[in-house]
Amino acid sequence: MKITKINNRNLSFAEKIYLSEIVKGMIVTARHFFANLFHPSRIITVQYPEKKIPLSEAARFRTRHRLKKRKNGDAKCVACYMCQTACPADCIDIEAGEKEESIAEKYPVKFEIDLSRCVMCGFCVEACPEDAIAMDTLIIPGGAESRQELKLSLESLLLDSAETSERGAVNRRISAMSMQNAERKLKNAK
Amino acid sequence: MCEIITKEFLLEIAIIFVKIGILFGAVMALAGILTWAERKMSALMQDRVGPNRASIFGFSLWGLFHPAADGIKMVAKEDFVPDKADKVLFTLAPMLALVPVFVILAFIPFGDYLQIGNLKIQLQISDLPLSLFLFLAISSLAIYGAFLGGWSAKNNFGLLGAVRAAAQMISYEVVLGLTLVGIILVYGSGSIQEIVKKQGEMLFGFLPSWGIVYQFPAFILFLVAAVAENKRTPFDIVEGESEIIGYFVEYSSMRFAMFMFSEFAEIVVVSMIASALFLGGWQVPFLNETGFAFPGGILITINHNIVALIQTTAFAGKTVFMAWLLLLIRWTLPRFRFDQLMKLCWKGLLPLSLANIVLTSAILQWLGSGK
Ligand code: SF4
Ligand code: SF4
């Protein structure tokens, strides 16, 4: 292994006895202290979860789940339990119901996601054969005072879903892109 | 009835107890507030908000309830004593850390005197002719708290921490003592009250003859040694809160709180001593026993008790300023390595403080006022 020897700059006498440097440092911190004391608006901390910084539309984060809807307003989900099976955190709880006069005869009576356990891995989105679940609401979950508050019910999951949106396929697109990249790299390597 | 227990005697005892109560309460309150101030101040220095969540009925008062919340939490925690620990010493150690700090309070003059009728109340719990030496002697007892805490827990990491603590505190004790010799030489007294009184004089008619003016190098050395005694950053290799394991590894609950609190009480006491010795104590420039006397011959006469009140307030203000300075130091400087720490003490501060003594004596001799 090659050893690199770094020659540190020689310190001047004033630096060696620390004193002037210490005073300089304390002036810097004291200045920050007084500036923030008299102008609290300088502080950039955001009081999460009361206040949140909105994510940009283009953000490709996995965010809170939603269930997509069909044209008639029903959930697209067919209660196939694929997502529940795929979920590594075991936080999806589905109960299936039957419907006579519908496109799909199975539908979820109960669909609950326990966000306190969710690891935001996106496996549920990947697993879904109906493209019915998405993680593109741009809401970052967190900050609740009870566990119950972190359980998403079927209603709240369906709440902000209009039609199947372009954004709905975010997860897929990312993984498709990374697959392509990987393939390209493999080719280049050869 | 016994003849010794006269009315005057009882009154004197009562006054002493009142003084103890007031000073003790003030120091406890200030130390409690410091635990909050430390967090809030470090936050402000780093562009953060700091603690602001603990609230009563929705009022959080900038997080002022956090010390109380901490207290409740500490009391509620399990009081754990390791199986192999020496139970007696383990219990005694936190007290040994806390008690010396409070004993030192007895020698700190927080004002001149009050005159009520023909009763003269000294604003100091006990004025001893050599209180400065007693201060040094008692403050060095604090080592026992730290060392026994690490030793009695029978935890190897705790023991190593205790050894570091003892080495550091004993080393810096020497410097602390030697820096004060300069002060004793200049003011010719070993009593803190006497020293404060001498600082009321004016140099060239406008410069207050405070310790910081006569003994500036000693002030810096004292500050460094005091921070090291206090075991706080940049000299916190002893405990190293964040990564190194310190002497109080095995402590939990109120026992740990006592160690923690002794640290903050020590900040207050060090600030008091520093402002008494170097910042003129309760002296306010141009204020003497009967009122203000400005250089142009302007006199403003004030009742002596009001003067005493102003002086005590000034002392409190100076103490708070020193405590602020100590917090600023703690949150600005990075930590010394242990070898650097020892080198700084034995090769840097010790020779410097000796040189300070020699220089001071020489100058005093030259001025012909060697006392
Ligand atoms: S994101 Fe992952 S952990 Fe969360 S619900 Fe979906 S599969 Fe489960
Ligand atoms: S995988 Fe899709 S269709 Fe199946 S239960 Fe989950 S959300 Fe519904």
mmCIF file of C-alpha atoms in Angstrom, chain A residues 18-19 22 25-27 29-30 32-34 36-37 42-45 47-50, chain B residues 41 43-49 52-53 220 324-325 328-329 331-333 336 340 344:
data_model
loop_
_atom_site.group_PDB
_atom_site.id
_atom_site.type_symbol
_atom_site.label_atom_id
_atom_site.label_comp_id
_atom_site.label_asym_id
_atom_site.label_seq_id
_atom_site.Cartn_x
_atom_site.Cartn_y
_atom_site.Cartn_z
ATOM 1 C CA TYR A 18 -4.136 28.716 21.187
ATOM 2 C CA LEU A 19 -5.217 31.908 22.859
ATOM 3 C CA ILE A 22 -9.723 30.536 20.869
ATOM 4 C CA GLY A 25 -13.613 31.081 17.679
ATOM 5 C CA MET A 26 -15.534 32.433 20.627
ATOM 6 C CA ILE A 27 -16.282 35.628 18.750
ATOM 7 C CA THR A 29 -19.981 31.508 18.209
ATOM 8 C CA ALA A 30 -20.947 34.523 20.300
ATOM 9 C CA HIS A 32 -24.206 33.502 16.165
ATOM 10 C CA PHE A 33 -25.626 33.413 19.677
ATOM 11 C CA PHE A 34 -26.577 37.074 19.749
ATOM 12 C CA ASN A 36 -30.132 34.262 16.812
ATOM 13 C CA LEU A 37 -31.148 35.627 20.197
ATOM 14 C CA ARG A 42 -32.721 33.557 11.345
ATOM 15 C CA ILE A 43 -33.062 30.051 12.726
ATOM 16 C CA ILE A 44 -33.922 27.679 9.934
ATOM 17 C CA THR A 45 -35.326 24.857 12.042
ATOM 18 C CA GLN A 47 -41.154 22.736 13.726
ATOM 19 C CA TYR A 48 -41.894 19.270 12.355
ATOM 20 C CA PRO A 49 -44.545 17.755 12.457
ATOM 21 C CA GLU A 50 -46.659 20.880 12.950
ATOM 22 C CA MET B 41 -27.496 28.536 24.361
ATOM 23 C CA ALA B 43 -28.797 25.611 20.216
ATOM 24 C CA LEU B 44 -28.672 29.319 19.490
ATOM 25 C CA MET B 45 -24.957 29.145 18.830
ATOM 26 C CA GLN B 46 -25.577 26.437 16.271
ATOM 27 C CA ASP B 47 -28.585 28.110 14.614
ATOM 28 C CA ARG B 48 -31.032 25.687 16.228
ATOM 29 C CA VAL B 49 -34.069 26.288 18.414
ATOM 30 C CA ASN B 52 -39.162 23.981 23.474
ATOM 31 C CA ARG B 53 -41.571 21.092 23.877
ATOM 32 C CA ILE B 220 -6.698 33.528 31.877
ATOM 33 C CA TRP B 324 -22.284 32.617 30.244
ATOM 34 C CA LEU B 325 -18.613 32.823 29.332
ATOM 35 C CA LEU B 328 -19.561 29.818 25.537
ATOM 36 C CA ILE B 329 -16.164 28.180 26.034
ATOM 37 C CA TRP B 331 -19.690 25.000 23.202
ATOM 38 C CA THR B 332 -16.922 26.551 21.140
ATOM 39 C CA LEU B 333 -13.832 24.495 21.756
ATOM 40 C CA PHE B 336 -8.079 17.991 24.131
ATOM 41 C CA GLN B 340 -2.185 17.252 25.130
ATOM 42 C CA LEU B 344 -0.735 21.865 28.517
#
